[in-house]
Amino acid sequence: MIVKTQYVTFDQELKLQSGATLGPITLAYETYGSLNEDRSNAILICHALSGDAHVAGKHAETDRKAGWWDEAVGPGKAFDTDKYFIISSNVIGGCRGSTGPGSINPKTGKPYGLTFPVITIGDMVEAQRMLLDHLDIPRLLSVTGGSMGGMQALQWAVSYPNRIRSAIVLASTARVSPQAIAFDEVARQAIYADPSWNHGDYYQSTPPNAGLAVARMIGHITYLSDASMRQKFGRRLQEKEKFGYEFATEFAVENYLKYRGSSFTQRFDANSYLYITKAIDYFDLSQGLSSFAEAFRKVKSRFLVVSYSSDWLYPPAESEEIVRALLQNGMDATYVEIQSNYGHDAFLLEAERLAGLTRDFLARVEKEGVNPPPGADRKSR
Amino acid sequence: MANEQRLDLDAIVDLVPPQARVLDLGCGDGSLLQRLVQEKQVEARGVEISESKVRAAIGHGVSVRHGNIEEGLADYLDEAFDYVILSQTLAYLNKPAPVVREMLRVGKHAIISFDNAGHWRARLRALRGEGMGFTLVSGEPRARAITLGQFREFAASVNGRIEQSVLLARKRCMCCSSSLCAWCAEAAVYMLTRATAS
């Protein structure tokens, strides 16, 4: 599957949740499959922290790697491009073609850097809504994503209940835990501590690669699990038989993290990492409400919520919390906890087990779409 | 538990009117709910504890929540459903009373089916010292043997009023000519509703 990234620029300014404005905004996006005549088969895929619009396929035959979720998006896969029109866009604040801190501020002619306003998951969704308007898609069959992508799917269900028929939320949470915020803050501190960061002003010089690499290493620890690390690395030494009694990389797990960290700096902007982790930390659908369930009072879509048993970043209990809140509102929530040792990364790796679930769920949504779920008429109680 | 062995499913399907809102607790692979959707066009929901069965039920086009029914049905609204079904599951619950009380809150009607431990063959086995530690129909182990009389007593204790009862057997009653009796029913289906405070 050969795909091309497309770009759209909106001239109107986006009013952000913080009260600040941002604009003009460019969004990078890709589409797969074809839109049907009544424009009812569109599915929006939202990416996680380090993802981008390039979810599947290759840009050229010679590309070494396919898109970040190629296992799940394509003909006959979890999100079947033979049946559905798939849309994927890079979030604002990102660094993969959409407007972010590394973009040129048209008012100054210089990169935004730290003058870029702090954004939220709600702001990302607002930009995606502009994209859907541009593509003239009145209502999505589904919106889906894992991790931060799942947060966007939840935000869609809350912000635009009439524009989605279903939401598929994987390995996610409706309010980010203090533990997850803590890891994000350590990652940000690693970037701040790199002298090359220079308060975000480094686009004309050397970027803070060392800090960003450490941030990414911390992230990767939270994406794995104790079991998956034991399985993948054990206490194996890297190209060595015996301890060297020195500080060079010795254990296989160190080597893995180092490789992941440094390769990340080739494709990601440190300031984007700061802005996106901040957006994640702010995410709490129940912020300012009297109860968690109240956050879901306006939703109308059907839900498929999937958690992974060894995910300790957004553990199954946080998915169950979402499901319980939906039930308290009389909504339809299908929930599965998948047994997996892969930790948070399972949402990317367990594509085959996910495929059966999404196929069956989407088939039901297409069939039933219009019926109100049990108890929906009792919401006023 | 293969479906052709199950005596209670037809009786349960008969009890549910078209277009009802139905919650099946311990719905297994969702085949009962699928039948109810196909034959009665119900709005179907299930709860199931096993991941593989949850997946199978989703495959049968049912909305299922992966979870333990004994950890609470508290999140469901009062009378969110017309019928809450507990088929061949009562005997396996650690604490049946709170579950059935919740069924009577969440649904207007509760439908409960179980194998009759008072069946003469079960009693015979018990006399031989073989106990009632497995179901009559499928041979699966179970925690609890329930007779019809015990169930009626239990229903009253959780403030449930019996609206209907259906006794089931593969063969006609051997000891009395007309209908099935407590000795000859292999399984039973009861429909309860919340007893009004007197």
Coordinates of C-alpha atoms in Angstrom, one line a residue:
Chain A
M1 CA 0.0 0.0 0.0
I2 CA 1.6 3.2 -1.2
V3 CA 0.3 6.3 0.5
K4 CA 1.1 10.0 0.5
T5 CA 0.9 12.5 3.4
Q6 CA -1.4 15.3 2.7
Y7 CA -1.5 18.8 4.3
V8 CA -4.3 21.2 4.9
T9 CA -3.9 24.7 6.3
F10 CA -6.8 26.5 8.1
D11 CA -6.7 30.2 8.1
Q12 CA -9.0 30.7 11.0
E13 CA -7.4 30.7 14.5
L14 CA -8.1 27.9 16.9
K15 CA -9.3 29.1 20.3
L16 CA -7.4 26.9 22.7
Q17 CA -8.7 25.5 26.1
S18 CA -6.2 27.7 27.8
G19 CA -7.8 30.8 26.3
A20 CA -4.9 31.5 24.0
T21 CA -5.3 31.3 20.2
L22 CA -3.3 29.5 17.6
G23 CA -3.3 29.9 13.9
P24 CA -3.0 29.5 11.1
I25 CA -2.9 25.7 11.6
T26 CA -1.5 23.1 9.3
L27 CA -2.5 19.5 9.8
A28 CA -0.6 16.5 8.2
Y29 CA -2.9 13.6 7.4
E30 CA -3.2 10.4 5.4
T31 CA -6.2 8.5 4.2
Y32 CA -6.6 4.8 3.2
G33 CA -9.5 3.0 1.5
S34 CA -12.4 4.9 -0.1
L35 CA -15.2 6.9 1.3
N36 CA -18.6 5.4 0.4
E37 CA -21.4 7.3 -1.3
D38 CA -23.3 8.3 1.9
R39 CA -20.0 9.2 3.6
S40 CA -20.7 6.8 6.5
N41 CA -17.7 4.5 6.6
A42 CA -15.0 6.8 7.9
I43 CA -12.9 5.9 10.8
L44 CA -10.5 8.3 12.5
I45 CA -7.3 6.8 14.0
C46 CA -5.7 9.0 16.6
H47 CA -2.0 8.4 17.4
A48 CA -0.1 8.2 20.7
L49 CA 2.6 10.4 22.0
S50 CA 5.3 9.7 19.4
G51 CA 3.1 8.7 16.4
D52 CA 2.2 10.6 13.3
A53 CA -0.2 10.6 10.4
H54 CA 1.6 7.8 8.7
V55 CA -0.3 4.9 10.3
A56 CA 0.1 2.3 7.6
G57 CA 1.6 1.4 4.2
K58 CA 4.7 3.0 2.8
H59 CA 5.5 6.3 1.2
A60 CA 7.7 4.5 -1.4
E61 CA 8.4 0.9 -2.2
T62 CA 11.9 1.4 -1.0
D63 CA 10.8 2.5 2.5
R64 CA 12.5 0.3 5.1
K65 CA 9.5 0.4 7.4
A66 CA 5.8 0.7 7.0
G67 CA 3.5 3.1 9.1
W68 CA 3.4 2.8 12.9
W69 CA 0.3 0.6 13.0
D70 CA 0.6 -1.3 9.7
E71 CA -0.3 -4.5 11.6
A72 CA -3.7 -3.2 12.3
V73 CA -4.6 -1.0 9.3
G74 CA -4.9 -2.5 5.8
P75 CA -7.0 -4.9 3.7
G76 CA -8.5 -7.5 6.0
K77 CA -6.8 -6.1 9.1
A78 CA -8.3 -4.8 12.4
F79 CA -9.3 -1.6 10.5
D80 CA -10.1 -3.0 7.1
T81 CA -9.2 -0.6 4.3
D82 CA -11.3 -2.6 1.9
K83 CA -14.4 -1.7 3.9
Y84 CA -13.6 1.6 5.7
F85 CA -12.2 5.0 4.8
I86 CA -9.4 5.5 7.4
I87 CA -8.2 8.9 8.3
S88 CA -5.2 9.6 10.4
S89 CA -3.7 13.0 11.3
N90 CA -0.7 14.2 13.1
V91 CA -1.7 16.1 16.3
I92 CA -1.1 19.8 16.7
G93 CA 1.9 20.3 18.9
G94 CA 3.6 17.5 17.0
C95 CA 6.6 17.6 14.8
R96 CA 5.6 15.4 11.9
G97 CA 4.0 17.9 9.6
S98 CA 1.3 19.5 11.8
T99 CA 1.8 22.9 13.4
G100 CA 3.9 22.6 16.5
P101 CA 6.6 24.3 18.5
G102 CA 9.1 23.7 15.7
S103 CA 6.9 25.4 13.1
I104 CA 7.6 28.9 11.9
N105 CA 5.4 31.5 13.7
P106 CA 4.1 33.6 10.7
K107 CA 4.0 36.7 13.0
T108 CA 7.8 36.5 13.8
G109 CA 9.2 34.5 10.9
K110 CA 11.0 32.3 13.5
P111 CA 10.2 28.9 15.1
Y112 CA 7.7 29.1 17.9
G113 CA 9.8 27.3 20.5
L114 CA 8.4 28.0 23.9
T115 CA 6.2 30.8 22.6
F116 CA 4.0 28.0 21.3
P117 CA 0.9 27.9 23.5
V118 CA 0.3 25.0 25.8
I119 CA -2.3 22.7 24.2
T120 CA -4.6 20.0 25.5
I121 CA -6.1 16.8 24.2
G122 CA -9.3 18.8 23.6
D123 CA -7.4 21.2 21.4
M124 CA -6.0 18.3 19.3
V125 CA -9.6 17.0 18.8
E126 CA -10.8 20.5 17.9
A127 CA -8.1 20.6 15.1
Q128 CA -9.2 17.1 13.9
R129 CA -12.8 18.4 13.8
M130 CA -11.7 21.1 11.4
L131 CA -10.1 18.4 9.3
L132 CA -13.4 16.4 9.2
D133 CA -15.2 19.5 8.2
H134 CA -12.7 20.0 5.4
L135 CA -13.1 16.4 4.2
D136 CA -16.9 16.9 4.5
I137 CA -17.5 13.9 6.8
P138 CA -20.6 14.6 8.9
R139 CA -20.3 11.6 11.2
L140 CA -17.6 9.0 11.8
L141 CA -18.4 5.4 12.0
S142 CA -15.7 5.2 14.7
V143 CA -12.9 7.0 16.3
T144 CA -10.1 5.0 17.8
G145 CA -6.7 5.0 19.3
G146 CA -4.4 3.6 21.9
S147 CA -2.9 5.4 24.8
M148 CA -3.0 9.1 24.0
G149 CA -5.0 8.1 20.9
G150 CA -7.6 6.6 23.2
M151 CA -7.7 9.9 25.1
Q152 CA -8.6 11.7 21.9
A153 CA -11.3 9.0 21.1
L154 CA -12.8 9.6 24.6
Q155 CA -12.6 13.4 24.1
W156 CA -14.4 13.0 20.7
A157 CA -17.2 11.1 22.4
V158 CA -17.6 13.8 25.0
S159 CA -17.0 16.9 22.8
Y160 CA -18.9 15.8 19.6
P161 CA -21.4 13.1 20.6
N162 CA -23.4 13.6 17.4
R163 CA -20.4 13.2 15.1
I164 CA -19.3 9.7 16.0
R165 CA -21.2 6.5 16.1
S166 CA -18.7 4.6 18.1
A167 CA -15.4 4.9 20.0
I168 CA -12.7 2.2 20.3
V169 CA -10.5 3.0 23.2
L170 CA -7.3 0.9 23.7
A171 CA -4.9 0.9 26.7
S172 CA -6.0 4.3 27.8
T173 CA -7.5 6.4 30.6
A174 CA -10.0 9.1 31.1
R175 CA -7.8 10.8 33.8
V176 CA -4.1 10.5 33.8
S177 CA -2.8 9.1 37.1
P178 CA -0.2 10.9 39.3
Q179 CA 2.2 8.0 38.5
A180 CA 1.9 8.6 34.8
I181 CA 2.4 12.4 35.3
A182 CA 5.4 11.6 37.4
F183 CA 7.1 9.7 34.6
D184 CA 6.2 12.5 32.1
E185 CA 7.8 15.1 34.4
V186 CA 11.0 13.1 34.8
A187 CA 11.2 12.9 31.0
R188 CA 10.7 16.7 30.7
Q189 CA 13.3 17.3 33.4
A190 CA 15.8 15.3 31.3
I191 CA 15.1 17.6 28.4
Y192 CA 15.3 20.8 30.5
A193 CA 18.7 19.6 32.0
D194 CA 20.3 19.3 28.5
P195 CA 22.2 22.6 28.0
S196 CA 21.4 22.3 24.3
W197 CA 17.8 22.7 25.1
N198 CA 18.4 26.4 25.7
H199 CA 14.9 27.1 26.9
G200 CA 13.4 25.7 23.8
D201 CA 15.5 27.9 21.5
Y202 CA 17.7 25.5 19.6
Y203 CA 16.3 25.3 16.1
Q204 CA 19.4 27.2 14.7
S205 CA 21.8 25.1 16.7
T206 CA 22.3 21.6 18.1
P207 CA 19.1 20.1 19.4
P208 CA 19.0 18.6 23.0
N209 CA 19.4 15.0 21.7
A210 CA 20.8 13.7 25.0
G211 CA 17.9 15.0 27.0
L212 CA 15.3 13.8 24.5
A213 CA 17.0 10.3 24.4
V214 CA 16.7 10.0 28.2
A215 CA 13.1 11.1 28.0
R216 CA 12.4 8.4 25.4
M217 CA 14.2 5.8 27.5
I218 CA 12.0 6.6 30.5
G219 CA 9.0 6.3 28.2
H220 CA 10.0 2.9 27.0
I221 CA 10.4 1.5 30.5
T222 CA 6.7 2.5 31.1
Y223 CA 5.6 0.8 27.9
L224 CA 7.1 -2.6 28.8
S225 CA 6.4 -4.8 31.7
D226 CA 8.5 -6.7 34.2
A227 CA 7.6 -10.0 32.5
S228 CA 8.3 -8.7 29.0
M229 CA 11.7 -7.4 30.0
R230 CA 12.6 -10.7 31.6
Q231 CA 11.5 -12.5 28.5
K232 CA 13.1 -10.1 26.0
F233 CA 16.4 -9.4 27.8
G234 CA 16.7 -11.3 31.0
R235 CA 20.0 -10.4 32.6
R236 CA 21.8 -11.1 29.4
L237 CA 24.9 -9.2 28.6
Q238 CA 25.3 -7.4 25.3
E239 CA 28.1 -9.0 23.2
K240 CA 29.9 -10.0 26.4
E241 CA 30.4 -13.2 28.4
K242 CA 31.6 -11.7 31.7
F243 CA 31.2 -8.5 33.6
G244 CA 33.7 -5.8 32.6
Y245 CA 33.5 -3.9 35.9
E246 CA 33.1 -0.6 34.0
F247 CA 30.3 1.8 33.0
A248 CA 30.2 0.9 29.3
T249 CA 26.9 -0.6 28.2
E250 CA 26.8 -4.2 29.4
F251 CA 23.3 -5.5 29.8
A252 CA 21.1 -6.1 26.8
V253 CA 18.3 -4.0 28.3
E254 CA 20.6 -1.0 28.6
N255 CA 21.6 -1.4 25.0
Y256 CA 17.9 -1.6 23.9
L257 CA 17.0 1.6 25.8
K258 CA 20.1 3.4 24.5
Y259 CA 19.2 2.4 20.9
R260 CA 15.6 3.4 21.3
G261 CA 16.6 6.7 22.8
S262 CA 19.1 7.8 20.2
S263 CA 17.1 6.6 17.2
F264 CA 14.1 8.7 18.6
T265 CA 16.1 11.9 18.4
Q266 CA 16.4 11.4 14.6
R267 CA 12.7 11.8 14.1
F268 CA 11.3 13.7 17.1
D269 CA 11.5 17.3 18.4
A270 CA 12.3 17.8 22.0
N271 CA 9.9 20.7 22.4
S272 CA 7.1 18.6 20.9
Y273 CA 7.8 16.0 23.5
L274 CA 7.3 18.7 26.2
Y275 CA 4.1 20.0 24.8
I276 CA 2.5 16.6 24.1
T277 CA 3.4 15.1 27.5
K278 CA 1.9 18.2 29.1
A279 CA -1.3 17.7 27.1
I280 CA -1.4 14.1 28.4
D281 CA -0.9 15.2 32.0
Y282 CA -3.7 17.7 31.8
F283 CA -6.1 15.1 30.5
D284 CA -8.9 14.5 33.0
L285 CA -12.4 14.3 31.5
S286 CA -13.9 14.8 35.0
Q287 CA -11.9 18.0 35.7
G288 CA -14.2 20.4 37.6
L289 CA -17.2 18.0 37.6
S290 CA -18.9 16.6 40.7
S291 CA -18.4 13.0 39.7
F292 CA -16.5 10.9 37.2
A293 CA -19.7 9.6 35.7
E294 CA -20.8 13.1 34.9
A295 CA -18.0 13.4 32.4
F296 CA -19.8 10.9 30.2
R297 CA -23.3 12.4 30.6
K298 CA -23.5 13.7 27.0
V299 CA -22.0 10.7 25.1
K300 CA -24.2 9.0 22.6
S301 CA -21.9 6.6 20.9
R302 CA -21.3 2.9 21.5
F303 CA -17.9 2.0 23.1
L304 CA -15.4 -0.8 22.8
V305 CA -12.9 -0.5 25.6
V306 CA -9.8 -2.7 25.6
S307 CA -7.2 -3.0 28.3
Y308 CA -4.1 -5.2 28.6
S309 CA -3.4 -7.1 31.8
S310 CA 0.2 -6.2 32.2
D311 CA -0.2 -2.5 31.3
W312 CA 0.9 -0.6 34.4
L313 CA 1.0 2.9 32.7
Y314 CA -2.8 2.9 32.0
P315 CA -3.8 -0.2 33.9
P316 CA -7.0 -2.2 33.3
A317 CA -8.6 -0.6 36.4
E318 CA -8.5 2.8 34.6
S319 CA -10.4 1.2 31.6
E320 CA -12.8 -0.4 34.0
E321 CA -13.4 3.0 35.5
I322 CA -14.4 4.3 32.0
V323 CA -16.7 1.3 31.5
R324 CA -18.4 1.8 34.9
A325 CA -19.0 5.5 34.2
L326 CA -20.6 4.6 30.8
L327 CA -22.8 2.0 32.5
Q328 CA -23.8 4.5 35.1
N329 CA -25.0 6.7 32.2
G330 CA -26.9 3.7 30.7
M331 CA -24.6 3.6 27.8
D332 CA -23.4 0.6 25.7
A333 CA -19.9 -0.4 26.6
T334 CA -18.2 -3.6 25.4
Y335 CA -15.1 -4.3 27.5
V336 CA -12.3 -6.8 27.2
E337 CA -9.1 -7.1 29.3
I338 CA -6.7 -8.9 27.0
Q339 CA -4.2 -11.2 28.8
S340 CA -0.8 -10.1 27.6
N341 CA 2.7 -9.8 28.9
Y342 CA 3.7 -6.9 26.6
G343 CA 2.7 -4.1 29.0
H344 CA 1.4 -0.9 27.6
D345 CA 2.9 -1.7 24.2
A346 CA 0.5 -4.6 23.9
F347 CA -2.0 -2.3 22.1
L348 CA 0.4 -2.1 19.2
L349 CA 1.7 -5.7 19.4
E350 CA -1.5 -7.7 19.9
A351 CA -2.9 -6.6 16.5
E352 CA -4.2 -10.0 15.7
R353 CA -6.2 -10.4 18.9
L354 CA -7.5 -6.9 18.4
A355 CA -8.6 -7.6 14.8
G356 CA -11.4 -10.0 15.8
L357 CA -12.7 -7.6 18.4
T358 CA -12.8 -4.5 16.1
R359 CA -14.3 -6.5 13.2
D360 CA -17.1 -7.9 15.3
F361 CA -17.7 -4.6 17.1
L362 CA -17.7 -2.4 14.0
A363 CA -20.1 -4.9 12.2
R364 CA -22.6 -4.5 15.1
V365 CA -22.2 -0.7 15.1
E366 CA -22.9 -0.6 11.4
K367 CA -26.0 -2.8 11.9
E368 CA -27.4 -1.2 15.1
G369 CA -26.2 2.3 15.0
V370 CA -29.5 4.0 15.6
N371 CA -31.1 2.1 18.5
P372 CA -30.7 3.8 21.9
P373 CA -28.9 1.6 24.3
P374 CA -30.7 0.2 27.4
G375 CA -31.2 2.8 30.1
A376 CA -30.4 5.7 27.7
D377 CA -33.9 7.0 28.2
R378 CA -33.3 6.9 32.0
K379 CA -30.4 9.2 32.0
S380 CA -32.3 12.0 33.6
R381 CA -32.6 10.1 36.9
Chain B
M1 CA -21.6 -26.9 28.1
A2 CA -22.9 -27.8 24.6
N3 CA -26.2 -26.1 23.8
E4 CA -28.1 -29.2 22.6
Q5 CA -27.7 -30.5 26.2
R6 CA -29.3 -27.5 27.7
L7 CA -32.9 -27.9 28.6
D8 CA -33.4 -24.4 29.8
L9 CA -32.6 -22.2 26.8
D10 CA -35.8 -22.7 24.9
A11 CA -37.8 -22.0 28.0
I12 CA -35.9 -18.8 28.6
V13 CA -36.3 -17.6 25.0
D14 CA -40.1 -18.3 25.4
L15 CA -40.3 -16.1 28.5
V16 CA -38.7 -13.0 26.9
P17 CA -41.1 -10.8 24.8
P18 CA -39.9 -9.1 21.6
Q19 CA -37.8 -5.9 21.8
A20 CA -37.1 -6.4 25.5
R21 CA -33.9 -5.1 27.0
V22 CA -32.0 -8.1 28.3
L23 CA -28.9 -8.5 30.4
D24 CA -27.4 -12.0 30.6
L25 CA -25.1 -12.6 33.6
G26 CA -22.4 -15.1 32.9
C27 CA -23.4 -15.0 29.2
G28 CA -20.7 -17.4 28.1
D29 CA -20.1 -17.3 24.3
G30 CA -23.3 -15.2 23.9
S31 CA -25.3 -17.8 22.1
L32 CA -28.4 -17.3 24.3
L33 CA -28.3 -13.6 23.6
Q34 CA -27.7 -14.2 20.0
R35 CA -30.8 -16.3 19.8
L36 CA -32.7 -13.6 21.7
V37 CA -31.5 -11.0 19.2
Q38 CA -32.4 -13.2 16.2
E39 CA -35.8 -14.5 17.5
K40 CA -37.0 -11.6 19.7
Q41 CA -35.0 -8.6 18.4
V42 CA -34.0 -7.8 22.0
E43 CA -31.4 -5.2 22.9
A44 CA -28.8 -7.5 24.3
R45 CA -26.0 -7.0 26.9
G46 CA -23.9 -9.6 28.6
V47 CA -21.3 -10.0 31.4
E48 CA -18.7 -12.7 31.3
I49 CA -15.6 -13.5 33.3
S50 CA -13.6 -15.5 30.7
E51 CA -11.7 -13.5 28.1
S52 CA -12.1 -16.2 25.4
K53 CA -15.8 -16.4 26.0
V54 CA -16.1 -12.6 25.9
R55 CA -14.4 -12.6 22.5
A56 CA -16.7 -15.4 21.3
A57 CA -19.8 -13.4 22.5
I58 CA -18.5 -10.2 20.7
G59 CA -18.2 -12.5 17.7
H60 CA -21.9 -13.4 18.1
G61 CA -22.7 -9.7 17.8
V62 CA -23.3 -9.1 21.5
S63 CA -22.2 -6.2 23.7
V64 CA -20.3 -7.8 26.6
R65 CA -18.6 -6.5 29.6
H66 CA -15.6 -8.6 30.7
G67 CA -16.0 -8.8 34.4
N68 CA -17.1 -10.7 37.5
I69 CA -20.8 -10.5 38.3
E70 CA -20.1 -11.0 41.9
E71 CA -17.9 -7.9 42.0
G72 CA -21.1 -5.9 41.7
L73 CA -23.7 -4.8 39.2
A74 CA -23.8 -1.5 41.1
D75 CA -23.0 0.5 38.0
Y76 CA -26.2 -0.5 36.2
L77 CA -29.1 1.9 36.6
D78 CA -32.3 0.8 38.4
E79 CA -34.5 -1.1 36.0
A80 CA -32.1 -0.4 33.1
F81 CA -33.3 -3.8 31.7
D82 CA -36.6 -5.6 31.3
Y83 CA -35.0 -9.0 32.0
V84 CA -31.8 -10.0 33.7
I85 CA -30.9 -13.6 33.1
L86 CA -28.8 -15.9 35.2
S87 CA -28.8 -19.2 33.4
Q88 CA -27.1 -22.3 34.9
T89 CA -24.8 -19.9 36.9
L90 CA -26.5 -19.7 40.3
A91 CA -24.9 -22.9 41.5
Y92 CA -21.4 -21.5 40.8
L93 CA -21.8 -18.2 42.7
N94 CA -20.0 -17.8 46.0
K95 CA -22.6 -15.5 47.3
P96 CA -25.8 -15.8 45.3
A97 CA -28.0 -13.5 47.5
P98 CA -26.4 -10.2 46.7
V99 CA -26.3 -11.0 42.9
V100 CA -30.0 -11.9 42.8
R101 CA -30.9 -8.8 44.8
E102 CA -29.0 -6.7 42.3
M103 CA -30.8 -8.6 39.4
L104 CA -34.1 -7.5 40.9
R105 CA -33.0 -3.9 41.1
V106 CA -31.4 -3.7 37.7
G107 CA -34.2 -5.6 35.9
K108 CA -37.9 -5.5 36.1
H109 CA -37.8 -9.3 35.9
A110 CA -35.1 -11.8 36.8
I111 CA -34.9 -15.2 35.0
I112 CA -33.0 -17.8 36.8
S113 CA -32.4 -21.4 35.6
F114 CA -30.6 -24.2 37.4
D115 CA -30.4 -28.0 37.5
N116 CA -32.7 -29.5 40.1
A117 CA -30.7 -31.3 42.7
G118 CA -34.0 -32.8 44.0
H119 CA -34.3 -34.9 40.8
W120 CA -34.6 -38.6 41.8
R121 CA -31.3 -39.5 40.1
A122 CA -29.4 -36.8 42.0
R123 CA -31.0 -38.0 45.2
L124 CA -30.0 -41.6 44.5
R125 CA -26.4 -40.5 43.8
A126 CA -26.4 -38.6 47.1
L127 CA -27.7 -41.7 48.9
R128 CA -24.9 -43.7 47.4
G129 CA -22.5 -41.2 48.9
E130 CA -21.6 -39.8 45.5
G131 CA -22.9 -36.4 46.5
M132 CA -24.3 -33.7 44.3
G133 CA -20.9 -32.3 43.4
F134 CA -21.6 -32.2 39.7
T135 CA -24.4 -31.1 37.5
L136 CA -27.0 -33.5 36.2
V137 CA -26.9 -32.3 32.7
S138 CA -23.3 -31.6 31.8
G139 CA -21.3 -33.2 34.6
E140 CA -19.4 -30.0 35.3
P141 CA -18.4 -29.6 38.9
R142 CA -20.4 -27.1 40.9
A143 CA -20.3 -25.6 44.3
R144 CA -23.9 -25.9 45.3
A145 CA -26.8 -28.3 44.8
I146 CA -30.1 -26.5 44.6
T147 CA -33.5 -28.2 44.9
L148 CA -36.8 -26.5 43.9
G149 CA -37.8 -26.1 47.5
Q150 CA -34.5 -24.5 48.4
F151 CA -34.8 -22.1 45.5
R152 CA -38.3 -21.0 46.5
E153 CA -37.1 -20.3 50.0
F154 CA -34.0 -18.5 48.6
A155 CA -36.2 -16.4 46.4
A156 CA -38.3 -15.2 49.3
S157 CA -35.2 -14.5 51.3
V158 CA -34.0 -12.0 48.7
N159 CA -37.4 -10.3 48.4
G160 CA -38.2 -11.9 45.1
R161 CA -41.7 -12.9 44.1
I162 CA -42.0 -15.9 41.8
E163 CA -44.0 -14.9 38.7
Q164 CA -43.6 -18.0 36.7
S165 CA -41.9 -21.4 37.0
V166 CA -41.1 -23.8 34.3
L167 CA -40.0 -27.4 35.1
L168 CA -38.0 -29.2 32.5
A169 CA -37.1 -32.9 31.8
R170 CA -36.3 -35.0 28.8
K171 CA -38.8 -37.6 29.8
R172 CA -42.2 -37.3 31.2
C173 CA -42.8 -37.6 34.9
M174 CA -42.5 -41.2 36.1
C175 CA -44.3 -40.9 39.4
C176 CA -47.3 -38.8 38.6
S177 CA -49.3 -38.8 35.4
S178 CA -50.0 -35.2 34.5
S179 CA -47.1 -32.8 35.0
L180 CA -43.5 -32.7 36.2
C181 CA -42.9 -32.9 39.9
A182 CA -40.0 -31.9 42.1
W183 CA -38.6 -35.4 41.9
C184 CA -38.6 -35.7 38.1
A185 CA -37.7 -32.2 36.9
E186 CA -34.1 -32.2 35.7
A187 CA -33.9 -28.4 35.5
A188 CA -36.1 -25.4 36.3
V189 CA -36.5 -21.9 35.1
Y190 CA -38.0 -19.3 37.4
M191 CA -39.0 -15.8 36.7
L192 CA -38.9 -13.4 39.6
T193 CA -39.8 -9.8 40.3
R194 CA -39.2 -7.6 43.2
A195 CA -41.8 -8.2 45.9
T196 CA -43.7 -5.1 46.8
A197 CA -43.1 -4.0 50.3
S198 CA -46.1 -5.1 52.4

